[in-house]
Coordinates of C-alpha atoms in Angstrom, one line a residue:
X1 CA 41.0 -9.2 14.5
X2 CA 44.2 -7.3 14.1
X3 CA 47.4 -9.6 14.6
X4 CA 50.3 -8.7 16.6
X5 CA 53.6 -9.5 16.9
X6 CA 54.4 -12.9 19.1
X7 CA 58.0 -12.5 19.0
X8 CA 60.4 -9.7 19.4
X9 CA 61.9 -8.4 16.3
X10 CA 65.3 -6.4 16.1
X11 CA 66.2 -3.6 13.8
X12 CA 65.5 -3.7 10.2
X13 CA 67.9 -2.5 7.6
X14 CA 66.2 -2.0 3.7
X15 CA 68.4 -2.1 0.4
X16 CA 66.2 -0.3 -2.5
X17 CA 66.8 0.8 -6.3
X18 CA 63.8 2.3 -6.3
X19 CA 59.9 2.1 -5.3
X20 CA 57.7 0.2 -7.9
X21 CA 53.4 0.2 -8.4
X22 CA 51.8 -3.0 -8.4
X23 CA 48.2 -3.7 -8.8
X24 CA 46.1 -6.3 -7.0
X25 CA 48.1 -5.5 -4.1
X26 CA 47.2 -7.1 -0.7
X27 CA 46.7 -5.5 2.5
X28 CA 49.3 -3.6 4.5
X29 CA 50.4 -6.4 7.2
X30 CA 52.8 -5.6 10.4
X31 CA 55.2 -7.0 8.6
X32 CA 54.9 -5.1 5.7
X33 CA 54.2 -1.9 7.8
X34 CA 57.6 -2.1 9.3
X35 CA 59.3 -2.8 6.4
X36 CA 57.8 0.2 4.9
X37 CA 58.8 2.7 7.3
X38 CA 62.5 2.4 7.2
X39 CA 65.0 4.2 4.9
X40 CA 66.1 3.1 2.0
X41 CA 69.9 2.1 0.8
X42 CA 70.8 1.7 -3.1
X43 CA 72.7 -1.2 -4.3
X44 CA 72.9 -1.4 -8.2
X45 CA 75.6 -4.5 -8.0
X46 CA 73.0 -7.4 -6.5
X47 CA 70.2 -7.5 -8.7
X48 CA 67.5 -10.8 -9.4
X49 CA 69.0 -12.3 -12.9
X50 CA 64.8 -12.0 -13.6
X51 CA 63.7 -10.0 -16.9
X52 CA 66.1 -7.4 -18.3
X53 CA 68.8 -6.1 -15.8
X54 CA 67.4 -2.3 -15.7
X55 CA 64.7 -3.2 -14.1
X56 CA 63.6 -1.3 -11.0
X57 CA 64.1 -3.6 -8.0
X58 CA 63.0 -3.2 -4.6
X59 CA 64.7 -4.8 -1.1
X60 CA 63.3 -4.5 2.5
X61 CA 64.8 -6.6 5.1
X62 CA 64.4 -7.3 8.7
X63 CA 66.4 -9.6 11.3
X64 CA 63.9 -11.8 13.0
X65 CA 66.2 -13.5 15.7
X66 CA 69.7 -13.4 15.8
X67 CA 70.9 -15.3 12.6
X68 CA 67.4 -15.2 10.8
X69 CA 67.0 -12.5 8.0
X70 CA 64.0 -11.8 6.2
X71 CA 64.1 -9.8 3.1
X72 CA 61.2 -8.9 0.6
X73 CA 62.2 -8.2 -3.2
X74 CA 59.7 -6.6 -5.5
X75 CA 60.9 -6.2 -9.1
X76 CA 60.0 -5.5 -12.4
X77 CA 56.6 -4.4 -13.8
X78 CA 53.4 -5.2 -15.8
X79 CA 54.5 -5.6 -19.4
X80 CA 52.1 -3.9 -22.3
X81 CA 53.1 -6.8 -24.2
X82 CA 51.8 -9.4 -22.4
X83 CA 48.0 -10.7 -22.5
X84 CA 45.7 -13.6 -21.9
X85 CA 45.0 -16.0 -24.3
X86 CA 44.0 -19.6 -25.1
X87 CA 46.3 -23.0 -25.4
X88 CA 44.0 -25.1 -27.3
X89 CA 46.8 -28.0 -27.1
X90 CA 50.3 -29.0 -26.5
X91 CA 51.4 -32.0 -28.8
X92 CA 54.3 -33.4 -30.0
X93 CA 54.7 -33.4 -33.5
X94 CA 54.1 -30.1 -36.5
X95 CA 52.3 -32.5 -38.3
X96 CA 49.7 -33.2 -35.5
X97 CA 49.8 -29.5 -35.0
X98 CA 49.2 -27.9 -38.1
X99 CA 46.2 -30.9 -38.6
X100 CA 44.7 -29.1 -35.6
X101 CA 44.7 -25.9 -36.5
X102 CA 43.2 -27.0 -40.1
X103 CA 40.4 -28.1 -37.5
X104 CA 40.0 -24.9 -35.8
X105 CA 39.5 -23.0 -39.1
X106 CA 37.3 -25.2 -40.2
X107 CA 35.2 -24.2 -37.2
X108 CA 35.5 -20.7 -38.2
X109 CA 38.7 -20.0 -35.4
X110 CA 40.6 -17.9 -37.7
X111 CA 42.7 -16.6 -35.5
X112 CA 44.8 -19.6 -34.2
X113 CA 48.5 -20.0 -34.6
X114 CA 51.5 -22.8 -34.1
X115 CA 54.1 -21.9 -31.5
X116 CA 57.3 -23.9 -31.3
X117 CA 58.5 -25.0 -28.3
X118 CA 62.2 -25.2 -28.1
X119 CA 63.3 -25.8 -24.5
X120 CA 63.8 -29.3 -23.4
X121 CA 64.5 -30.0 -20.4
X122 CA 68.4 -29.5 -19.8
X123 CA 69.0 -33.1 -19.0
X124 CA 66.4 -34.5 -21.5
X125 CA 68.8 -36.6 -24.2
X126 CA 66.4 -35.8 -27.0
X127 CA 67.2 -33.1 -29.6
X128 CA 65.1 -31.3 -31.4
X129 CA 62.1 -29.0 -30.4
X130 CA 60.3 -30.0 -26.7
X131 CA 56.7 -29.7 -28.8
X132 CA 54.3 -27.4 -30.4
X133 CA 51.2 -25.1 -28.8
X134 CA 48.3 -24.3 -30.8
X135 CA 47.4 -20.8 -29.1
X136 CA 44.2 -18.7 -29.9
X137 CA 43.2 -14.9 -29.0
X138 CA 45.0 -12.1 -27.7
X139 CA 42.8 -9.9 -24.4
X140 CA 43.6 -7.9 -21.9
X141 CA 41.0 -9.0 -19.6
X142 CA 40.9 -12.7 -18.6
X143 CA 37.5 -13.3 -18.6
X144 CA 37.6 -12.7 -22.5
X145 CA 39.8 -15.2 -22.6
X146 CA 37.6 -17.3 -20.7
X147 CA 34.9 -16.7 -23.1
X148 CA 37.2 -18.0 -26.2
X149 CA 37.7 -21.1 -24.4
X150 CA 33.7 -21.7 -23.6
X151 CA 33.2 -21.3 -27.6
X152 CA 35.6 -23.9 -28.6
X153 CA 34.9 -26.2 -25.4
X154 CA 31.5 -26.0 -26.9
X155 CA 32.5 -27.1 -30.5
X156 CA 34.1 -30.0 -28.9
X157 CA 37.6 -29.1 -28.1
X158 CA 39.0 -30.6 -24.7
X159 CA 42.1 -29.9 -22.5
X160 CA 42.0 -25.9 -23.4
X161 CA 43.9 -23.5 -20.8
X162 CA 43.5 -20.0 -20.4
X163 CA 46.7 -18.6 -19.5
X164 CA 48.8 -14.7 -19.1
X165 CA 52.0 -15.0 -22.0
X166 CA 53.6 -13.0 -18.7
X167 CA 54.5 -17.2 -17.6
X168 CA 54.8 -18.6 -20.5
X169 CA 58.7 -18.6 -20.1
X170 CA 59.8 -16.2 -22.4
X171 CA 61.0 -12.5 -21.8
X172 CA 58.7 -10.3 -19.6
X173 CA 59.3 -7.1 -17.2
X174 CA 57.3 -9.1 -14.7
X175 CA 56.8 -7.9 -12.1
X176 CA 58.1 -10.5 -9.3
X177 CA 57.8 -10.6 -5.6
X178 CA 60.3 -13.0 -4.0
X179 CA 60.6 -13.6 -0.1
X180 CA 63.9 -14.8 1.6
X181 CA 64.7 -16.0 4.7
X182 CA 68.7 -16.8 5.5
X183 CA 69.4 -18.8 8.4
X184 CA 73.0 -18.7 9.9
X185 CA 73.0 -21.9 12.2
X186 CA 75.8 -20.9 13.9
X187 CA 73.9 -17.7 15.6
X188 CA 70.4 -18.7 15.6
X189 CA 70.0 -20.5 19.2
X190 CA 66.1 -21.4 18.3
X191 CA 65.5 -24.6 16.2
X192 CA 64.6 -25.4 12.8
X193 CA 62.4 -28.1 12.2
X194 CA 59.6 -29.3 10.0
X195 CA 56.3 -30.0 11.3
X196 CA 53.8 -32.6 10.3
X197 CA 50.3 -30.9 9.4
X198 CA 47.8 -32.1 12.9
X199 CA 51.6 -33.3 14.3
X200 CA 50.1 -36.8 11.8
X201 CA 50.8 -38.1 8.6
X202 CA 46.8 -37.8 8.0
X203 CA 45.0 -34.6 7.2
X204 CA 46.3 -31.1 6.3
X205 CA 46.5 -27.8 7.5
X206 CA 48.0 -24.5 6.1
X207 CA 51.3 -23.2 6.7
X208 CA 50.2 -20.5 9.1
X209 CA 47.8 -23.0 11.4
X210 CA 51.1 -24.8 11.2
X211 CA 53.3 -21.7 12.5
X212 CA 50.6 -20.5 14.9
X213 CA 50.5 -23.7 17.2
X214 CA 54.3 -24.2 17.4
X215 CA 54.5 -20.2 17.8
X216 CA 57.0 -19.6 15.5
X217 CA 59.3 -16.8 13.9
X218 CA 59.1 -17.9 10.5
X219 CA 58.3 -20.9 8.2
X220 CA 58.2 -21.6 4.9
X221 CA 55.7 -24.6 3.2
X222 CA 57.9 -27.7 2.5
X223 CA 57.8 -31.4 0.6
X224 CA 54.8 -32.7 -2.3
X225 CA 52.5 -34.8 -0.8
X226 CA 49.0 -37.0 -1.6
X227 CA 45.6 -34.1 -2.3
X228 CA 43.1 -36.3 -2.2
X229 CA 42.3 -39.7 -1.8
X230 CA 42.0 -40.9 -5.4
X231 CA 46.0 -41.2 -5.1
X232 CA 46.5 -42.2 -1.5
X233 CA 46.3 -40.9 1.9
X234 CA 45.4 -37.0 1.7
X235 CA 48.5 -35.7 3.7
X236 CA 50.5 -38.4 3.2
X237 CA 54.5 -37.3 2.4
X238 CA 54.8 -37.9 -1.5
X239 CA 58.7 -38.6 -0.8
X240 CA 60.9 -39.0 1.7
X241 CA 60.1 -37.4 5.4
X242 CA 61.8 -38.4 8.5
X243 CA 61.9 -35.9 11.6
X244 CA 64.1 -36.3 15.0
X245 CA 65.8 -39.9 13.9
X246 CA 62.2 -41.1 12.7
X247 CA 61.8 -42.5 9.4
X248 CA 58.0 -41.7 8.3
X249 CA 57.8 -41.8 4.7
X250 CA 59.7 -43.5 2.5
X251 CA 61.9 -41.7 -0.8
X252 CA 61.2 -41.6 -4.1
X253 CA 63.9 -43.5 -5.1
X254 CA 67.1 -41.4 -6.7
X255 CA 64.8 -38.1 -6.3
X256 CA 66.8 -35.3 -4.0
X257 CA 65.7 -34.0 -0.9
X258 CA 67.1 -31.5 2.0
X259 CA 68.7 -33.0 5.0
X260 CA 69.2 -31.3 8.2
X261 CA 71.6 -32.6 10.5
X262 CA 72.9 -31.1 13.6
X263 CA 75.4 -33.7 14.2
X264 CA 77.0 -33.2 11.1
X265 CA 76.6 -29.6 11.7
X266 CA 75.2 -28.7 8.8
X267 CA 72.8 -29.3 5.8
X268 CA 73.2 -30.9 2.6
X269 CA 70.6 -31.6 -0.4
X270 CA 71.7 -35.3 -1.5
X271 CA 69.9 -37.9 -4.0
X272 CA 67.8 -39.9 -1.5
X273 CA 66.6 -43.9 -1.8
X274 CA 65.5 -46.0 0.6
X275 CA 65.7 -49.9 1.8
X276 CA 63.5 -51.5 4.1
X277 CA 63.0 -55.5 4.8
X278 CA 60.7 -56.9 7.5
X279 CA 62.7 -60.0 8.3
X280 CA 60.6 -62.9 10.2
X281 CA 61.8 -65.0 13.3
X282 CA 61.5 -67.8 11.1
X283 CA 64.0 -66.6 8.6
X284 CA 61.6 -65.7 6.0
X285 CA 62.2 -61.9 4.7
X286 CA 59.9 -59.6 2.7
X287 CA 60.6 -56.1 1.2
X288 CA 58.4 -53.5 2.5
X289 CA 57.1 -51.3 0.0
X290 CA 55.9 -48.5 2.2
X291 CA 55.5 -46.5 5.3
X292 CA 52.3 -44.8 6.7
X293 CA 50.1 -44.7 3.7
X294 CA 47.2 -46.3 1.6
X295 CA 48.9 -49.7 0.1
X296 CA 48.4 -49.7 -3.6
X297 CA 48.5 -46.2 -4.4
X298 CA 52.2 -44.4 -5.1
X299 CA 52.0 -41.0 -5.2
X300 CA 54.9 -39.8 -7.5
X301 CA 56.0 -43.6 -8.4
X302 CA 59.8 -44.3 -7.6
X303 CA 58.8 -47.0 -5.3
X304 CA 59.7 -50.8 -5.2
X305 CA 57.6 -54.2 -5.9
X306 CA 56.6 -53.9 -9.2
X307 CA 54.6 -51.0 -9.1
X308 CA 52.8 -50.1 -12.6
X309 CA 53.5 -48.3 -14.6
X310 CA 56.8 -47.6 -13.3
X311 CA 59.5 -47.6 -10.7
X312 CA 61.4 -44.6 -11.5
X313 CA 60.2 -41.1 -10.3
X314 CA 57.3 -40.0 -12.0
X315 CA 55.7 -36.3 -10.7
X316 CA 52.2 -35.8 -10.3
X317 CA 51.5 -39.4 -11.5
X318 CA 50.2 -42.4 -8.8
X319 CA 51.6 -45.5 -9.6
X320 CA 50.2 -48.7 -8.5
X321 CA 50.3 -52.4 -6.9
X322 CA 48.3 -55.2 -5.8
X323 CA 50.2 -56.4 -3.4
X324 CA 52.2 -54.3 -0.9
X325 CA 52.9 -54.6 2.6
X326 CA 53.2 -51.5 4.4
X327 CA 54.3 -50.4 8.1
X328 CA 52.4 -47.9 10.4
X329 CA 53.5 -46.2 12.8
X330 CA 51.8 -43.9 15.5
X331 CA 52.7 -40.6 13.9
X332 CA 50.2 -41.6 11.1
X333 CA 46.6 -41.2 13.1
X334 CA 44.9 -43.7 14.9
X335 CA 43.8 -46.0 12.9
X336 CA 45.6 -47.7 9.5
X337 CA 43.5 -47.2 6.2
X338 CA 40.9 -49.9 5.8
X339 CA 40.2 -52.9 2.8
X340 CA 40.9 -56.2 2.0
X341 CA 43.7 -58.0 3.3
X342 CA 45.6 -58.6 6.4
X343 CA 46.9 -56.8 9.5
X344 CA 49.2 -57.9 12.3
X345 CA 50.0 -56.0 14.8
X346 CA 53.8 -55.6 16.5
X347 CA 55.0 -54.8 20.0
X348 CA 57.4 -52.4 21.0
X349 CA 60.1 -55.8 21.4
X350 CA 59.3 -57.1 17.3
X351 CA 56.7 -59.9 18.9
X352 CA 53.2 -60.5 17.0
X353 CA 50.7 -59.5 19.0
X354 CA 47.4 -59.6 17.5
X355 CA 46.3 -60.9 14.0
X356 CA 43.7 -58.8 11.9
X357 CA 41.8 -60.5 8.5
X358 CA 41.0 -57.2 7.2
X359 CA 42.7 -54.0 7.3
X360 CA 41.9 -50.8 9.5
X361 CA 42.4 -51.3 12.4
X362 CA 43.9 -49.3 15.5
X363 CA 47.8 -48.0 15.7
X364 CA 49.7 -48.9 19.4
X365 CA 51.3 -45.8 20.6
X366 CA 54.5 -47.9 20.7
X367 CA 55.2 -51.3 18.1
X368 CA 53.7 -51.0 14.4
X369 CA 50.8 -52.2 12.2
X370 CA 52.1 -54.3 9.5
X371 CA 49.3 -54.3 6.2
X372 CA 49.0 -56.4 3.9
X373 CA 47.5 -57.1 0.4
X374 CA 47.3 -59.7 -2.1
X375 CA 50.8 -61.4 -1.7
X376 CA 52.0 -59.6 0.7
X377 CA 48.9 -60.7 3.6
X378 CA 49.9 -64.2 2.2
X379 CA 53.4 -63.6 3.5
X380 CA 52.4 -62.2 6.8
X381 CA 49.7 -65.4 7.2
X382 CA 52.4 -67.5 6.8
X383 CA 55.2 -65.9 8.7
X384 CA 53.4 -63.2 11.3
X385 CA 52.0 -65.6 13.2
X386 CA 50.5 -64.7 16.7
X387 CA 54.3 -65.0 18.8
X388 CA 56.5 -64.8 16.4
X389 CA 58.9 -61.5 15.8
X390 CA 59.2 -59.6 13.1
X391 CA 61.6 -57.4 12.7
X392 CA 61.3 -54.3 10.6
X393 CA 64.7 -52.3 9.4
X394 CA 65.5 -49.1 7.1
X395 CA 67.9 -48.6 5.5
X396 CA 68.3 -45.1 3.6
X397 CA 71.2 -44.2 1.1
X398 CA 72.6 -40.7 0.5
X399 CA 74.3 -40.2 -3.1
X400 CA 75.6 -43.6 -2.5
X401 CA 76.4 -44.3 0.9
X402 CA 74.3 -45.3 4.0
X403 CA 72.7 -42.3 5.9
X404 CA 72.8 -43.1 9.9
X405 CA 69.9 -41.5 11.2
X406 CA 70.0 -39.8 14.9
X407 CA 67.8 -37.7 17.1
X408 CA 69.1 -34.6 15.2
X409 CA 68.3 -35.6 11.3
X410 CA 65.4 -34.4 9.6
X411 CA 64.7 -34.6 5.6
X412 CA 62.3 -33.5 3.4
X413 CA 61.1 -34.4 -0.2
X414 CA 61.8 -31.6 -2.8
X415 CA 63.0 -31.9 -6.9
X416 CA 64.3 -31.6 -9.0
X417 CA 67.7 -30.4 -7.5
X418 CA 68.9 -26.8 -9.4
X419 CA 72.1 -26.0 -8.2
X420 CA 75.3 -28.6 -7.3
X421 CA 78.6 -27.5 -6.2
X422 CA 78.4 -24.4 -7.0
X423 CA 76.8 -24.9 -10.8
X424 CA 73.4 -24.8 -12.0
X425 CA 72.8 -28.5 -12.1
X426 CA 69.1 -29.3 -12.9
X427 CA 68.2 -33.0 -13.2
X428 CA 64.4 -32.7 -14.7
X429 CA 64.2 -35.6 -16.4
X430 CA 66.4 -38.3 -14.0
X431 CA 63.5 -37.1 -10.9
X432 CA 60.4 -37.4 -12.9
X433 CA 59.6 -34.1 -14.0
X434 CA 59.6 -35.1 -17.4
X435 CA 56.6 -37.5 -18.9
X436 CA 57.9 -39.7 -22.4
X437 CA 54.1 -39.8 -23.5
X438 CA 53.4 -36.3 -22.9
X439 CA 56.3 -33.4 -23.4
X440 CA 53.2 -30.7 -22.4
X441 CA 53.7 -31.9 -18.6
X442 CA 57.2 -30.5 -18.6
X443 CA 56.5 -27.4 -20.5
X444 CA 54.0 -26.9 -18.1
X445 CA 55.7 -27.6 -15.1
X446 CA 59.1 -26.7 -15.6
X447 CA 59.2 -24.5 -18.6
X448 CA 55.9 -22.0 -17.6
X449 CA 56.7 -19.7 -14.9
X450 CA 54.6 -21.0 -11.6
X451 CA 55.0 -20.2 -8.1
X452 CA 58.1 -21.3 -6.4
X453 CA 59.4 -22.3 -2.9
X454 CA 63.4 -23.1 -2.6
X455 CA 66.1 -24.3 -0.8
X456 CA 69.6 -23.4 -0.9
X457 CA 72.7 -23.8 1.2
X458 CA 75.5 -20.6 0.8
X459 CA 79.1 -22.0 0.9
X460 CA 79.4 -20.6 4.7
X461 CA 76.6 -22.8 5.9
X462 CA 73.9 -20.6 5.8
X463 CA 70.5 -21.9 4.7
X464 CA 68.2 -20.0 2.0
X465 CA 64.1 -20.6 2.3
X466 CA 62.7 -18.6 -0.9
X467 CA 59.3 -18.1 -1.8
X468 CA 58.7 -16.8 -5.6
X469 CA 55.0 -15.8 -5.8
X470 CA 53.0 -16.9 -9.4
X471 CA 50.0 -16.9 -10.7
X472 CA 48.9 -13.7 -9.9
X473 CA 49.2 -11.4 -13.0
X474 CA 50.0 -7.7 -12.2
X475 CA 51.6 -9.0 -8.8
X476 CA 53.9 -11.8 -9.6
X477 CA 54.1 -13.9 -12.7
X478 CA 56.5 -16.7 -11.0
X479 CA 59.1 -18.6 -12.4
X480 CA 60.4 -21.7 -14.3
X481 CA 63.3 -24.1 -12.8
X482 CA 66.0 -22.3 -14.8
X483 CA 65.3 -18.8 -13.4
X484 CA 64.7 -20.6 -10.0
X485 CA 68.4 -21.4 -10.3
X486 CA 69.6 -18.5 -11.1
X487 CA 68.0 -16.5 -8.3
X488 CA 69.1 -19.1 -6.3
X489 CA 72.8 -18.6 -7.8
X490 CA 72.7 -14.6 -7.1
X491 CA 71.3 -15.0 -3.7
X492 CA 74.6 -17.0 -2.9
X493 CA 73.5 -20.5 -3.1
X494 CA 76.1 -23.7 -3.6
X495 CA 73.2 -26.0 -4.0
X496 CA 69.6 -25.5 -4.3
X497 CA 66.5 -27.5 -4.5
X498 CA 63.0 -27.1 -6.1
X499 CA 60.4 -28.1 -3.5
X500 CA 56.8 -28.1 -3.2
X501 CA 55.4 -25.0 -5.3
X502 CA 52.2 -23.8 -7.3
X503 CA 49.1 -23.4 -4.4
X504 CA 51.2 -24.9 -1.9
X505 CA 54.3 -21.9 -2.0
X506 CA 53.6 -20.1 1.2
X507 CA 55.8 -18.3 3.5
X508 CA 55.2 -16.8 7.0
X509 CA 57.2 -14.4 9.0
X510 CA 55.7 -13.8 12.7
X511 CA 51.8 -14.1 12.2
X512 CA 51.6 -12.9 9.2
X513 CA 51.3 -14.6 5.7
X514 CA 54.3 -13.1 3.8
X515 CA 53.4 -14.6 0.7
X516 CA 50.1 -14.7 -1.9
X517 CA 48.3 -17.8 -2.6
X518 CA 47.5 -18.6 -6.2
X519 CA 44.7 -20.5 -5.4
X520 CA 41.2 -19.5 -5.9
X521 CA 40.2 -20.4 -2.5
X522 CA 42.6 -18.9 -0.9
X523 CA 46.2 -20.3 1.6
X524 CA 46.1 -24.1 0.5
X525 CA 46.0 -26.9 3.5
X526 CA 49.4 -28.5 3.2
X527 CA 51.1 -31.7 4.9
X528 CA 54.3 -30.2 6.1
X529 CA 56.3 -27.1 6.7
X530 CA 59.8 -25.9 7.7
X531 CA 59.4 -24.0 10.7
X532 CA 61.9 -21.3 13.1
X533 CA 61.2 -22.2 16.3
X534 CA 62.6 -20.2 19.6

């Protein structure tokens, strides 16, 4: 079924160097339709800082509401000198390197070769070169590449990637399609607000189920959160979340995030941690490590406890603990996880009112579960008995000092930061980008070019949501944190955050999908997005 238009959209003004092929190219949307209609303006003095600066670049814009912009940019093109081809490893050392490569022409893969990885992350204290990549094959076609990699998987080989050199980092004509939304707060009367996935903490849904029920103009995918259970609750906020005053999901201690405040009448992207004790009538106080999730199981570490193997930020890794106590609230489903340990349940006035000797068990719409495990049910046996209060209180800290929440404040998880006062600032290694044992994860992560979705705030207020698409050779081949900085920086940003990226980077303006998923299976289920609301 065709989709219309839900929302009434003013005149569109386009800004164009000049028109540019791509192949793989998706279907003609509405959107896209009325963007392609309208005349086009050249403007040689704003380019993308992506590839070389002659490249052809193309702008369309349109004003959704007043104060909300959307603008398309399509630049570059395919480069003949890019190809597919196969990393059999990323390791640390030459010495390791070379040894493998001895391997591989032992084996009769002749064609190998040692590529020195120089980029470190720009905050990583270590000197010297980031690793080394044993790379095998050159094809235009990536299903020959796929082929290389079945031959050495079956001589034994392990952890081998096909990949297009277009991401690897280095220079390419691209191409690139970027999405922009600017929001000028002071002339957009709708609201701006992110949106759990199923309104819960539980389950997922993509960004444009997400958009469709709340009917909005526009949205943009938002914070990292759990995938599957093997790390936690699927849809649980990996990082902070709060939303109209409400704490849900506790930070990831010293990792940034976006805060929107319309008491303080404006935003600000700030390194986030947060505090909170569950204090008994009976004087006894115990740190909760936790809000709305599976206990034992911390999805990008940073937490509090003891969790193993660390307390600082960690990305893409789960952490872990034995013994955690962790609040529910109504927002996360109906019913806490289940498994050993203890559960008491808490009125809306702090007062115990019903005892539970084994976790999963059902959420009041008003109060809290408390859960606990190994010590932590000890504590709540011995001081959340059936009468007594418990009081439960949050404290968060902003760069330092005490964030007061009110109806008004929202946040959302993101990192690393890229931009700070006005300066490319990007803090890899201090959020957890960075992994000591294993230098590939950054190169990977940071380094390759992957899809993108950013946040930026201009130094008159204005708010940037930016969507980079990746992944998709001949389309868009993405981009790493240091070009995601400096697009940021040319689209007029002061500060700028990274947020959740790769399959989740999805934008929507109206009901269309402006953006192309990366993943195989198409618009990836996600567990928040920042929506435009009327």
């Amino acid at each position: 079924m065709k989709k219309i238009w839900k929302k009434p959209i003013l005149p569109i003004a386009s800004i164009s160097l000049a028109s540019v092929m791509f192949v793989n190219a998706i279907p003609e949307t509405p959107v896209q339709a009325k963007l392609n209609i309208q005349s086009q303006v050249q403007m040689k003095n704003h380019l993308l800082p992506l590839g070389t600066p002659n490249l052809q670049e193309k702008r369309t814009s349109m004003n959704l509401a007043p104060g909300v912009k959307y603008t398309k940019i399509n630049r570059g093109e395919t480069s003949s000198k890019d190809f597919y081809t196969v990393d059999v490893a990323f390791v640390e050392t030459q010495k390791h390197a070379k040894e493998l490569l001895g391997n591989l022409k032992k084996d009769g893969f002749n064609r190998a070769h040692i590529i020195k990885e120089l980029d470190r992350a720009v905050d990583d204290r270590k000197k010297g070169p980031l690793g080394y990549i044993v790379r095998i094959g050159q094809y235009q076609l990536e299903a020959d590449a796929a082929e290389m990699k079945n031959k050495l998987s079956e001589k034994g080989y392990s952890g081998l990637r096909t990949v297009y050199t277009g991401e690897d980092g280095e220079k390419t004509t691209g191409p690139w399609v970027v999405n922009v939304l600017e929001v000028d707060q002071d002339r957009f009367n709708g609201h701006m607000v992110p949106e759990l996935a199923n309104d819960a903490v539980t389950g997922k849904e993509t960004l444009t189920q997400i958009a469709d029920r709340n009917d909005a103009i526009a949205g943009v995918n938002a914070g990292y959160f759990v995938m599957g259970e093997k790390d936690g609750t699927p849809g649980d906020l990996a990082g902070i979340f709060a939303s109209k005053g409400q704490l849900v999901s506790e930070a990831i201690n010293g990792r940034s995030a976006l805060i929107l405040s319309s008491a303080e009448g404006k935003a600000n992207i700030a390194s986030v941690s947060t505090s909170i004790q569950a204090t008994s009538s009976d004087g006894a106080v115990r740190e909760v490590d936790g809000l709305n999730r599976k206990p034992g199981l911390i999805r990008n570490c940073g937490g509090v406890g003891g969790d193993t193997t660390t307390e600082l930020a960690k990305h893409d890794f789960t952490c872990k603990d034995g013994s955690e106590l962790i609040q529910y609230t109504s927002v996360f489903g109906e019913k806490t996880e289940s498994g050993d340990g203890m559960e008491v349940v808490v009125n809306h006035a702090g007062v115990v009112a019903e005892i539970r000797n084994k976790r999963g068990g059902d959420i009041p719409s008003s109060g809290s579960v408390l859960a606990g495990t190994g010590e932590a049910a000890e504590w709540l046996r011995d001081h959340a008995r059936q009468g007594m209060k418990i009081q439960v209180k949050s404290k968060i800290i902003r760069d330092g000092k005490q964030l007061k929440l009110d109806q008004t404040t929202s946040m959302i998880n993101g990192g690393p930061r890229l931009m700070k006062n006005g300066e490319i600032s990007i803090n890899a290694v201090e959020e957890g980008f960075h992994w000591e044992e294993d230098p590939g994860f950054y190169y990977r992560f940071g380094e390759r070019r992957n899809p993108r979705t950013l946040a930026g705030i201009k130094e008159n207020g204005n708010l940037l949501f930016v969507t980079i698409d990746g992944r998709a050779p001949g389309w868009s081949v993405g981009a790493n944190f240091e070009e995601s900085a400096k697009v940021m920086k040319s689209l007029g940003a002061v500060d700028a955050i990274n947020l959740d990226g790769g399959g989740s980077t999805t934008m929507t303006v109206g009901d269309d999908r402006v953006t192309r998923p990366s993943d195989a299976a198409g618009e990836r289920p996600i567990a928040d997005g920042i929506l435009l609301v009327e």
